[in-house]
Amino acid sequence: MKKILTIVGARPQFIKAAAVSRVLRRQHQEYLLHTGQHYDENMSKLFFDEMNIPIPDLNLEIGSGPHGEQTGKMLVGIERVLQGEKPDMVMVYGDTNSTLAGALAAAKLHIQVAHVEAGLRSFNRAMPEEINRIVADQIAELLFCPTETAVGNLRREGISRGVHNSGDVMYDAALYFAGVAAQKSAIMQQLALKDKEYILVTCHRAQNTDDVANLTAIVEALVACDEPVVFPVHPRTRGFINSSGLTDKLAGAKRVRLIDPVGYLDMIQLEKHAAKIVTDSGGVQKEAYFYTVPCITLRDETEWIETVDDGWNVLVGADKERIVDAIVNFAPAGSQNNHYGDGHAGEKIVDILTRVWA
Ligand code: UD1
Ligand code: UDP
């Protein structure tokens, strides 16, 4: 039995870690460290409760801040914990500042790093996440890729040792929780939504929220939409909507409903029953694909290129006309292929870890 210190901090990481933690704890000791990057009840605790994720052993409560400050505070806090806990390995997920800080703190202390969701690239270094991924992948000794595309990206950067195509842990979560969501979530009734008669929207990428022109174009496209729109608003986006005077525009659009961020089970139901999904989220693009819902992506590039290649996802940037056109006309042309594994990525990751130590 080995001691693995898992580092999470942001919403999608709780979902990813849940899929691995469930299996990991059968064979190894896990110490769960929450950086506190996300802290609102509906951005953090709700996920731990709904997905039965063990309560973190420690929450560093770092909170929000500029990149350097936030990452720096995390480094200080994580280093201290690693020195005390002396784990055999640190496990980090995805591409947030919590991922970067975790990988860096561990590497400097000569602790092995495993990166789950390794090898993703947008090839756009203006994205903070792209920098976080590149650094984490350089540092990690074990790299668990969700797709063959990710394995190829690493190969082109000269990284092939310790690289495994484990499949996507978010696909594990999607399969595992879809049934639970159907039983437990009442969001469709609560919002009086009809199957395939609304558009689901999420938007939180810095390039869309922090840029007034982009956010305005996106909001104007939603306001112009003839179908009902349901938009669980990320706190970052809520802040920019309020500060950029877009609240009036939205208040006048009766068909557009802004709601608070929802839990994972409600989100699954909202996704499965949507006519189309409009998003800039990485996870939501894939979930649209998993639940065979056409996806319109508010970006010019995507890491999840298979969804586009298969014809289920279209990239429209933050361009009002293209968003409106896609909402009306986009229809998936192709069939889906099996890019994301078999729903047992968590088991594969833990098997590989255990074999490495055997
Ligand atoms: C972060 C990740 C992004 C990921 C997203 C998932 C980085 C660089 N970005 O972006 O890759 O897709 O999480 O959701 O790590 N806020 C709250 N309450 C919270 C959390 C955030 O009000 O619980 C607000 C704060 O005003 C904060 C802003 O949201 O400044 C942004 O939060 P932050 O964690 O810095 O980045 P995200 O946009 O959430
Ligand atoms: N999600 C959720 N509630 C919401 C919005 C998103 O549960 O209100 C889930 C979504 O289903 C997906 C994950 O959060 O599993 C994606 O996280 P996010 O969009 O915050 O980050 P990204 O995937 O872009 O890094």
Short mmCIF file of C-alpha atoms and ligand atoms in Angstrom, two decimals:
data_model
loop_
_atom_site.label_atom_id
_atom_site.label_comp_id
_atom_site.label_asym_id
_atom_site.label_seq_id
_atom_site.Cartn_x
_atom_site.Cartn_y
_atom_site.Cartn_z
CA MET A 1 0.00 0.00 0.00
CA LYS A 2 1.37 3.41 -1.00
CA LYS A 3 0.45 6.90 0.13
CA ILE A 4 -0.91 9.12 -2.63
CA LEU A 5 -1.57 12.78 -2.07
CA THR A 6 -4.28 14.03 -4.39
CA ILE A 7 -4.56 17.75 -5.07
CA VAL A 8 -7.83 19.31 -6.21
CA GLY A 9 -9.16 22.85 -6.10
CA ALA A 10 -11.64 23.61 -8.88
CA ARG A 11 -15.06 22.22 -9.85
CA PRO A 12 -14.01 19.91 -12.71
CA GLN A 13 -11.25 18.44 -10.55
CA PHE A 14 -13.72 17.23 -7.94
CA ILE A 15 -15.55 15.34 -10.68
CA LYS A 16 -12.35 13.86 -12.14
CA ALA A 17 -10.87 12.92 -8.77
CA ALA A 18 -14.14 11.25 -7.70
CA ALA A 19 -13.74 8.70 -10.51
CA VAL A 20 -10.19 7.78 -9.45
CA SER A 21 -10.50 8.16 -5.69
CA ARG A 22 -13.29 5.58 -5.52
CA VAL A 23 -10.90 2.93 -6.92
CA LEU A 24 -7.66 4.24 -5.43
CA ARG A 25 -8.85 3.91 -1.86
CA ARG A 26 -9.44 0.15 -2.30
CA GLN A 27 -5.71 -0.42 -2.66
CA HIS A 28 -3.82 2.61 -1.42
CA GLN A 29 -3.92 5.32 1.21
CA GLU A 30 -5.14 8.64 -0.18
CA TYR A 31 -4.62 12.04 1.41
CA LEU A 32 -6.95 14.54 -0.22
CA LEU A 33 -5.79 18.15 -0.33
CA HIS A 34 -8.19 20.90 -1.47
CA THR A 35 -6.43 24.15 -2.35
CA GLY A 36 -9.61 26.18 -1.88
CA GLN A 37 -9.41 27.66 -5.39
CA HIS A 38 -13.18 27.17 -5.64
CA TYR A 39 -15.02 27.76 -2.40
CA ASP A 40 -18.69 28.73 -2.98
CA GLU A 41 -21.00 26.00 -1.69
CA ASN A 42 -22.29 25.29 -5.24
CA MET A 43 -18.78 25.30 -6.75
CA SER A 44 -17.25 22.94 -4.18
CA LYS A 45 -19.05 21.31 -1.20
CA LEU A 46 -22.10 20.33 -3.26
CA PHE A 47 -19.90 18.11 -5.46
CA PHE A 48 -18.31 16.35 -2.49
CA ASP A 49 -21.77 15.66 -1.05
CA GLU A 50 -23.45 14.52 -4.27
CA MET A 51 -20.60 12.38 -5.54
CA ASN A 52 -19.68 10.88 -2.16
CA ILE A 53 -16.16 12.22 -2.39
CA PRO A 54 -14.36 11.83 0.93
CA ILE A 55 -14.06 15.09 2.88
CA PRO A 56 -10.64 16.61 2.13
CA ASP A 57 -8.04 15.94 4.79
CA LEU A 58 -7.11 19.60 4.51
CA ASN A 59 -8.44 22.70 2.75
CA LEU A 60 -5.79 25.38 2.26
CA GLU A 61 -8.53 27.99 1.66
CA ILE A 62 -6.39 29.92 -0.83
CA GLY A 63 -9.42 31.45 -2.60
CA SER A 64 -9.35 33.78 -5.59
CA GLY A 65 -6.65 36.15 -6.81
CA PRO A 66 -4.40 37.02 -9.72
CA HIS A 67 -2.55 34.03 -11.20
CA GLY A 68 0.83 34.66 -9.59
CA GLU A 69 -0.59 35.40 -6.18
CA GLN A 70 -3.03 32.50 -6.21
CA THR A 71 -0.47 29.98 -7.51
CA GLY A 72 2.24 31.31 -5.19
CA LYS A 73 0.08 30.94 -2.09
CA MET A 74 -0.80 27.41 -3.19
CA LEU A 75 2.88 26.53 -3.62
CA VAL A 76 3.68 27.66 -0.09
CA GLY A 77 0.75 25.75 1.41
CA ILE A 78 1.22 22.58 -0.63
CA GLU A 79 4.96 22.42 0.06
CA ARG A 80 4.31 22.54 3.78
CA VAL A 81 1.80 19.70 3.57
CA LEU A 82 4.09 17.56 1.41
CA GLN A 83 6.95 18.01 3.86
CA GLY A 84 4.71 16.83 6.69
CA GLU A 85 2.85 14.02 4.92
CA LYS A 86 5.76 12.63 2.85
CA PRO A 87 3.60 10.90 0.22
CA ASP A 88 4.99 8.37 -2.28
CA MET A 89 3.31 10.25 -5.10
CA VAL A 90 1.30 13.38 -5.84
CA MET A 91 -1.66 13.13 -8.18
CA VAL A 92 -2.86 16.23 -10.03
CA TYR A 93 -5.78 16.67 -12.42
CA GLY A 94 -6.41 18.77 -15.50
CA ASP A 95 -5.00 22.23 -16.06
CA THR A 96 -5.91 24.70 -13.34
CA ASN A 97 -3.63 26.76 -11.14
CA SER A 98 -4.10 24.04 -8.49
CA THR A 99 -2.65 21.52 -10.99
CA LEU A 100 0.37 23.71 -11.67
CA ALA A 101 1.09 24.45 -8.01
CA GLY A 102 0.69 20.80 -7.01
CA ALA A 103 3.00 19.50 -9.72
CA LEU A 104 5.65 22.14 -9.09
CA ALA A 105 5.67 21.82 -5.30
CA ALA A 106 6.01 18.02 -5.55
CA ALA A 107 8.74 18.06 -8.20
CA LYS A 108 10.89 20.45 -6.15
CA LEU A 109 10.69 18.02 -3.24
CA HIS A 110 11.57 15.08 -5.54
CA ILE A 111 8.17 13.50 -5.10
CA GLN A 112 6.82 11.64 -8.14
CA VAL A 113 3.95 13.35 -9.95
CA ALA A 114 1.10 11.64 -11.77
CA HIS A 115 -0.92 13.87 -14.10
CA VAL A 116 -4.44 12.79 -14.94
CA GLU A 117 -5.71 14.32 -18.19
CA ALA A 118 -2.20 14.73 -19.56
CA GLY A 119 -1.36 15.69 -23.14
CA LEU A 120 -4.26 18.04 -23.88
CA ARG A 121 -3.29 20.99 -26.04
CA SER A 122 -5.20 23.90 -27.50
CA PHE A 123 -1.99 25.28 -29.06
CA ASN A 124 -3.06 28.67 -27.75
CA ARG A 125 -0.58 29.89 -25.16
CA ALA A 126 -2.72 32.90 -24.33
CA MET A 127 -4.90 30.48 -22.36
CA PRO A 128 -3.70 30.20 -18.76
CA GLU A 129 -4.66 26.52 -18.83
CA GLU A 130 -2.28 25.80 -21.74
CA ILE A 131 0.70 26.97 -19.70
CA ASN A 132 -0.45 24.92 -16.71
CA ARG A 133 -0.74 21.77 -18.86
CA ILE A 134 2.61 22.14 -20.56
CA VAL A 135 4.42 22.61 -17.25
CA ALA A 136 2.56 19.78 -15.49
CA ASP A 137 3.32 17.40 -18.38
CA GLN A 138 7.01 18.30 -18.33
CA ILE A 139 7.16 17.58 -14.61
CA ALA A 140 5.04 14.43 -14.38
CA GLU A 141 6.57 10.95 -14.32
CA LEU A 142 3.25 9.26 -14.99
CA LEU A 143 1.02 10.83 -17.61
CA PHE A 144 -2.52 9.52 -17.95
CA CYS A 145 -3.92 10.64 -21.29
CA PRO A 146 -7.65 10.59 -21.96
CA THR A 147 -7.28 10.08 -25.73
CA GLU A 148 -4.89 8.95 -28.44
CA THR A 149 -4.75 12.59 -29.61
CA ALA A 150 -3.27 13.51 -26.22
CA VAL A 151 -0.69 10.71 -26.46
CA GLY A 152 0.31 12.06 -29.90
CA ASN A 153 0.62 15.62 -28.57
CA LEU A 154 3.07 14.45 -25.91
CA ARG A 155 5.04 12.37 -28.41
CA ARG A 156 5.52 15.47 -30.57
CA GLU A 157 6.93 17.26 -27.52
CA GLY A 158 9.35 14.40 -26.94
CA ILE A 159 7.45 12.96 -23.98
CA SER A 160 6.83 9.23 -24.22
CA ARG A 161 8.17 7.70 -20.99
CA GLY A 162 5.42 7.04 -18.45
CA VAL A 163 2.68 7.95 -20.94
CA HIS A 164 -0.50 5.84 -20.88
CA ASN A 165 -3.81 6.15 -22.69
CA SER A 166 -6.07 5.42 -19.73
CA GLY A 167 -9.28 6.72 -21.26
CA ASP A 168 -11.13 9.71 -19.89
CA VAL A 169 -12.05 9.81 -16.21
CA MET A 170 -14.89 12.21 -17.06
CA TYR A 171 -16.43 9.48 -19.20
CA ASP A 172 -16.26 7.18 -16.15
CA ALA A 173 -18.07 9.86 -14.13
CA ALA A 174 -20.66 10.45 -16.87
CA LEU A 175 -21.54 6.75 -17.04
CA TYR A 176 -21.45 6.21 -13.29
CA PHE A 177 -23.63 9.18 -12.38
CA ALA A 178 -26.10 9.31 -15.29
CA GLY A 179 -28.46 6.83 -13.61
CA VAL A 180 -28.16 8.53 -10.22
CA ALA A 181 -28.93 11.89 -11.84
CA ALA A 182 -32.05 10.54 -13.55
CA GLN A 183 -33.31 9.29 -10.17
CA LYS A 184 -32.31 12.12 -7.90
CA SER A 185 -32.38 15.36 -9.89
CA ALA A 186 -35.63 17.30 -10.08
CA ILE A 187 -34.19 20.23 -12.06
CA MET A 188 -36.29 19.61 -15.18
CA GLN A 189 -39.49 19.90 -13.14
CA GLN A 190 -38.16 22.74 -10.98
CA LEU A 191 -37.40 24.84 -14.06
CA ALA A 192 -40.46 23.51 -15.96
CA LEU A 193 -38.29 22.49 -18.89
CA LYS A 194 -39.39 20.24 -21.72
CA ASP A 195 -37.15 17.60 -23.28
CA LYS A 196 -35.19 18.99 -26.26
CA GLU A 197 -36.96 22.34 -26.11
CA TYR A 198 -34.23 24.55 -24.67
CA ILE A 199 -30.62 25.55 -25.18
CA LEU A 200 -28.18 24.98 -22.30
CA VAL A 201 -25.36 27.52 -21.97
CA THR A 202 -22.19 27.69 -19.90
CA CYS A 203 -19.42 30.25 -20.27
CA HIS A 204 -16.43 30.97 -18.05
CA ARG A 205 -13.22 31.11 -20.12
CA ALA A 206 -11.15 34.20 -19.44
CA GLN A 207 -11.06 35.11 -23.15
CA ASN A 208 -14.87 35.27 -23.20
CA THR A 209 -15.64 36.75 -19.80
CA ASP A 210 -12.84 39.27 -19.27
CA ASP A 211 -13.25 40.72 -22.76
CA VAL A 212 -16.31 43.00 -22.84
CA ALA A 213 -16.69 42.76 -26.63
CA ASN A 214 -16.69 38.96 -26.54
CA LEU A 215 -19.05 38.72 -23.57
CA THR A 216 -21.41 41.24 -25.17
CA ALA A 217 -21.45 39.28 -28.45
CA ILE A 218 -22.25 36.06 -26.61
CA VAL A 219 -25.03 37.67 -24.53
CA GLU A 220 -26.51 39.34 -27.64
CA ALA A 221 -26.57 35.99 -29.44
CA LEU A 222 -28.46 34.39 -26.54
CA VAL A 223 -30.90 37.30 -26.39
CA ALA A 224 -31.54 36.87 -30.14
CA CYS A 225 -32.32 33.16 -29.69
CA ASP A 226 -35.92 32.05 -30.34
CA GLU A 227 -35.74 29.06 -28.04
CA PRO A 228 -35.67 29.14 -24.22
CA VAL A 229 -32.13 29.40 -22.88
CA VAL A 230 -30.95 28.05 -19.51
CA PHE A 231 -27.64 29.46 -18.36
CA PRO A 232 -26.06 28.33 -15.06
CA VAL A 233 -23.67 31.22 -14.54
CA HIS A 234 -20.12 30.67 -13.25
CA PRO A 235 -19.26 33.24 -10.54
CA ARG A 236 -16.51 34.69 -12.72
CA THR A 237 -19.03 35.35 -15.49
CA ARG A 238 -21.65 36.70 -13.09
CA GLY A 239 -19.13 39.30 -11.97
CA PHE A 240 -18.36 40.44 -15.52
CA ILE A 241 -22.04 40.46 -16.58
CA ASN A 242 -22.77 42.79 -13.66
CA SER A 243 -19.77 45.04 -14.20
CA SER A 244 -20.20 45.39 -17.97
CA GLY A 245 -23.81 46.56 -17.86
CA LEU A 246 -25.20 43.44 -19.57
CA THR A 247 -27.79 42.79 -16.86
CA ASP A 248 -30.31 45.15 -18.51
CA LYS A 249 -29.95 43.42 -21.86
CA LEU A 250 -30.55 40.07 -20.19
CA ALA A 251 -33.41 41.31 -18.02
CA GLY A 252 -35.30 42.30 -21.16
CA ALA A 253 -34.93 38.82 -22.66
CA LYS A 254 -37.64 36.74 -21.03
CA ARG A 255 -36.57 33.51 -22.73
CA VAL A 256 -33.04 33.65 -21.28
CA ARG A 257 -32.84 32.32 -17.72
CA LEU A 258 -29.72 32.94 -15.71
CA ILE A 259 -29.46 30.57 -12.77
CA ASP A 260 -26.79 29.89 -10.17
CA PRO A 261 -24.26 27.13 -10.89
CA VAL A 262 -25.92 23.76 -10.39
CA GLY A 263 -24.61 20.50 -8.93
CA TYR A 264 -23.29 17.70 -11.11
CA LEU A 265 -26.49 15.64 -11.02
CA ASP A 266 -28.67 18.56 -12.10
CA MET A 267 -26.11 19.43 -14.76
CA ILE A 268 -26.25 15.93 -16.24
CA GLN A 269 -30.04 16.20 -16.53
CA LEU A 270 -29.83 19.68 -18.08
CA GLU A 271 -27.28 18.41 -20.59
CA LYS A 272 -29.09 15.20 -21.53
CA HIS A 273 -32.37 16.95 -22.21
CA ALA A 274 -31.04 20.03 -24.01
CA ALA A 275 -31.75 20.52 -27.71
CA LYS A 276 -28.27 21.98 -28.08
CA ILE A 277 -25.47 23.03 -25.76
CA VAL A 278 -23.55 26.28 -26.14
CA THR A 279 -20.37 26.32 -24.06
CA ASP A 280 -16.71 27.20 -23.68
CA SER A 281 -16.13 24.55 -21.02
CA GLY A 282 -13.85 21.63 -21.74
CA GLY A 283 -15.86 19.18 -19.67
CA VAL A 284 -19.22 20.30 -21.00
CA GLN A 285 -18.11 19.86 -24.64
CA LYS A 286 -17.36 16.24 -23.91
CA GLU A 287 -20.48 15.64 -21.88
CA ALA A 288 -22.51 16.98 -24.81
CA TYR A 289 -20.78 14.34 -26.94
CA PHE A 290 -21.32 11.56 -24.35
CA TYR A 291 -25.04 12.35 -24.18
CA THR A 292 -25.26 12.87 -27.99
CA VAL A 293 -26.32 16.50 -27.79
CA PRO A 294 -25.07 18.87 -30.53
CA CYS A 295 -22.45 21.22 -29.10
CA ILE A 296 -21.66 24.80 -30.15
CA THR A 297 -18.32 25.87 -28.72
CA LEU A 298 -17.61 29.52 -27.96
CA ARG A 299 -13.94 29.20 -28.86
CA ASP A 300 -11.72 29.16 -31.93
CA GLU A 301 -9.94 25.97 -30.97
CA THR A 302 -10.55 22.98 -28.73
CA GLU A 303 -8.48 20.36 -26.94
CA TRP A 304 -11.29 17.87 -27.52
CA ILE A 305 -10.84 17.84 -31.27
CA GLU A 306 -12.43 14.37 -31.69
CA THR A 307 -15.85 15.88 -30.93
CA VAL A 308 -15.38 18.29 -33.86
CA ASP A 309 -13.89 15.65 -36.19
CA ASP A 310 -16.89 13.40 -35.56
CA GLY A 311 -19.21 16.28 -36.47
CA TRP A 312 -20.86 16.72 -33.03
CA ASN A 313 -19.18 19.98 -32.06
CA VAL A 314 -18.77 23.22 -34.01
CA LEU A 315 -16.34 26.03 -33.10
CA VAL A 316 -17.91 29.48 -33.44
CA GLY A 317 -15.71 31.71 -31.28
CA ALA A 318 -17.39 34.70 -29.68
CA ASP A 319 -19.00 35.77 -32.92
CA LYS A 320 -22.68 36.75 -32.57
CA GLU A 321 -23.73 35.81 -36.12
CA ARG A 322 -21.97 32.45 -36.04
CA ILE A 323 -23.46 31.59 -32.63
CA VAL A 324 -26.99 32.49 -33.77
CA ASP A 325 -26.55 30.59 -37.02
CA ALA A 326 -25.27 27.48 -35.23
CA ILE A 327 -28.12 27.57 -32.69
CA VAL A 328 -30.59 27.51 -35.58
CA ASN A 329 -28.81 25.33 -38.11
CA PHE A 330 -26.08 23.16 -36.62
CA ALA A 331 -26.91 19.48 -36.94
CA PRO A 332 -24.36 16.72 -36.29
CA ALA A 333 -23.40 15.06 -39.54
CA GLY A 334 -21.33 12.09 -38.42
CA SER A 335 -21.52 9.05 -36.22
CA GLN A 336 -19.59 8.87 -32.97
CA ASN A 337 -16.42 6.85 -32.51
CA ASN A 338 -15.05 5.49 -29.28
CA HIS A 339 -12.33 8.00 -28.37
CA TYR A 340 -12.70 8.25 -24.62
CA GLY A 341 -12.18 4.71 -23.34
CA ASP A 342 -14.59 2.25 -21.82
CA GLY A 343 -15.69 4.04 -18.66
CA HIS A 344 -12.99 2.32 -16.55
CA ALA A 345 -10.22 4.90 -16.77
CA GLY A 346 -10.09 5.09 -12.95
CA GLU A 347 -9.39 1.36 -12.68
CA LYS A 348 -6.72 1.55 -15.41
CA ILE A 349 -4.96 4.42 -13.69
CA VAL A 350 -4.87 2.63 -10.35
CA ASP A 351 -3.71 -0.64 -11.99
CA ILE A 352 -0.85 1.17 -13.69
CA LEU A 353 0.13 2.94 -10.46
CA THR A 354 0.16 -0.34 -8.58
CA ARG A 355 2.23 -2.05 -11.28
CA VAL A 356 4.76 0.77 -11.26
CA TRP A 357 5.39 0.06 -7.59
CA ALA A 358 5.28 -3.74 -7.83
C1 UD1 B 1 -10.68 27.87 -13.10
C2 UD1 B 1 -9.58 27.31 -14.00
C3 UD1 B 1 -10.18 26.86 -15.32
C4 UD1 B 1 -11.35 25.91 -15.11
C5 UD1 B 1 -12.36 26.54 -14.14
C6 UD1 B 1 -13.42 25.54 -13.82
C7 UD1 B 1 -7.37 28.35 -13.70
C8 UD1 B 1 -6.37 29.26 -14.31
N1 UD1 B 1 -8.58 28.33 -14.29
O1 UD1 B 1 -11.18 29.04 -13.74
O2 UD1 B 1 -9.20 26.18 -16.06
O3 UD1 B 1 -11.97 25.66 -16.33
O4 UD1 B 1 -11.69 26.91 -12.93
O5 UD1 B 1 -14.59 26.12 -13.35
O6 UD1 B 1 -7.09 27.69 -12.76
N2 UD1 B 1 -15.19 32.69 -7.87
C9 UD1 B 1 -16.15 32.78 -6.90
N3 UD1 B 1 -16.39 31.66 -6.14
C10 UD1 B 1 -15.73 30.49 -6.30
C11 UD1 B 1 -14.74 30.44 -7.28
C12 UD1 B 1 -14.48 31.55 -8.06
O7 UD1 B 1 -16.79 33.79 -6.72
O8 UD1 B 1 -16.01 29.52 -5.58
C13 UD1 B 1 -14.96 33.89 -8.74
C14 UD1 B 1 -13.93 34.86 -8.18
O9 UD1 B 1 -14.33 36.14 -8.51
C15 UD1 B 1 -12.68 34.50 -8.98
C16 UD1 B 1 -13.26 34.08 -10.32
O10 UD1 B 1 -14.49 33.45 -10.00
O11 UD1 B 1 -11.80 35.56 -9.10
C17 UD1 B 1 -12.38 33.12 -11.08
O12 UD1 B 1 -12.05 31.98 -10.30
P1 UD1 B 1 -10.68 31.17 -10.58
O13 UD1 B 1 -10.65 29.95 -9.77
O14 UD1 B 1 -9.51 32.07 -10.49
O15 UD1 B 1 -10.77 30.79 -12.11
P2 UD1 B 1 -11.97 30.13 -12.91
O16 UD1 B 1 -12.46 31.10 -13.91
O17 UD1 B 1 -12.93 29.52 -11.98
N1 UDP B 2 -20.82 21.65 -14.15
C1 UDP B 2 -21.71 21.54 -13.10
N2 UDP B 2 -22.53 22.62 -12.85
C2 UDP B 2 -22.50 23.76 -13.57
C3 UDP B 2 -21.59 23.84 -14.63
C4 UDP B 2 -20.75 22.79 -14.90
O1 UDP B 2 -21.77 20.51 -12.44
O2 UDP B 2 -23.28 24.68 -13.26
C5 UDP B 2 -19.93 20.51 -14.43
C6 UDP B 2 -20.00 19.99 -15.84
O3 UDP B 2 -21.05 19.06 -15.97
C7 UDP B 2 -18.64 19.37 -16.03
C8 UDP B 2 -17.75 20.25 -15.19
O4 UDP B 2 -18.60 20.96 -14.29
O5 UDP B 2 -18.60 18.06 -15.50
C9 UDP B 2 -17.02 21.21 -16.07
O6 UDP B 2 -16.40 22.18 -15.31
P1 UDP B 2 -16.11 23.64 -15.82
O7 UDP B 2 -16.96 23.95 -16.99
O8 UDP B 2 -16.21 24.51 -14.64
O9 UDP B 2 -14.57 23.57 -16.20
P2 UDP B 2 -13.76 23.02 -17.46
O10 UDP B 2 -14.23 21.64 -17.79
O11 UDP B 2 -13.95 23.99 -18.57
O12 UDP B 2 -12.34 23.05 -16.99
#
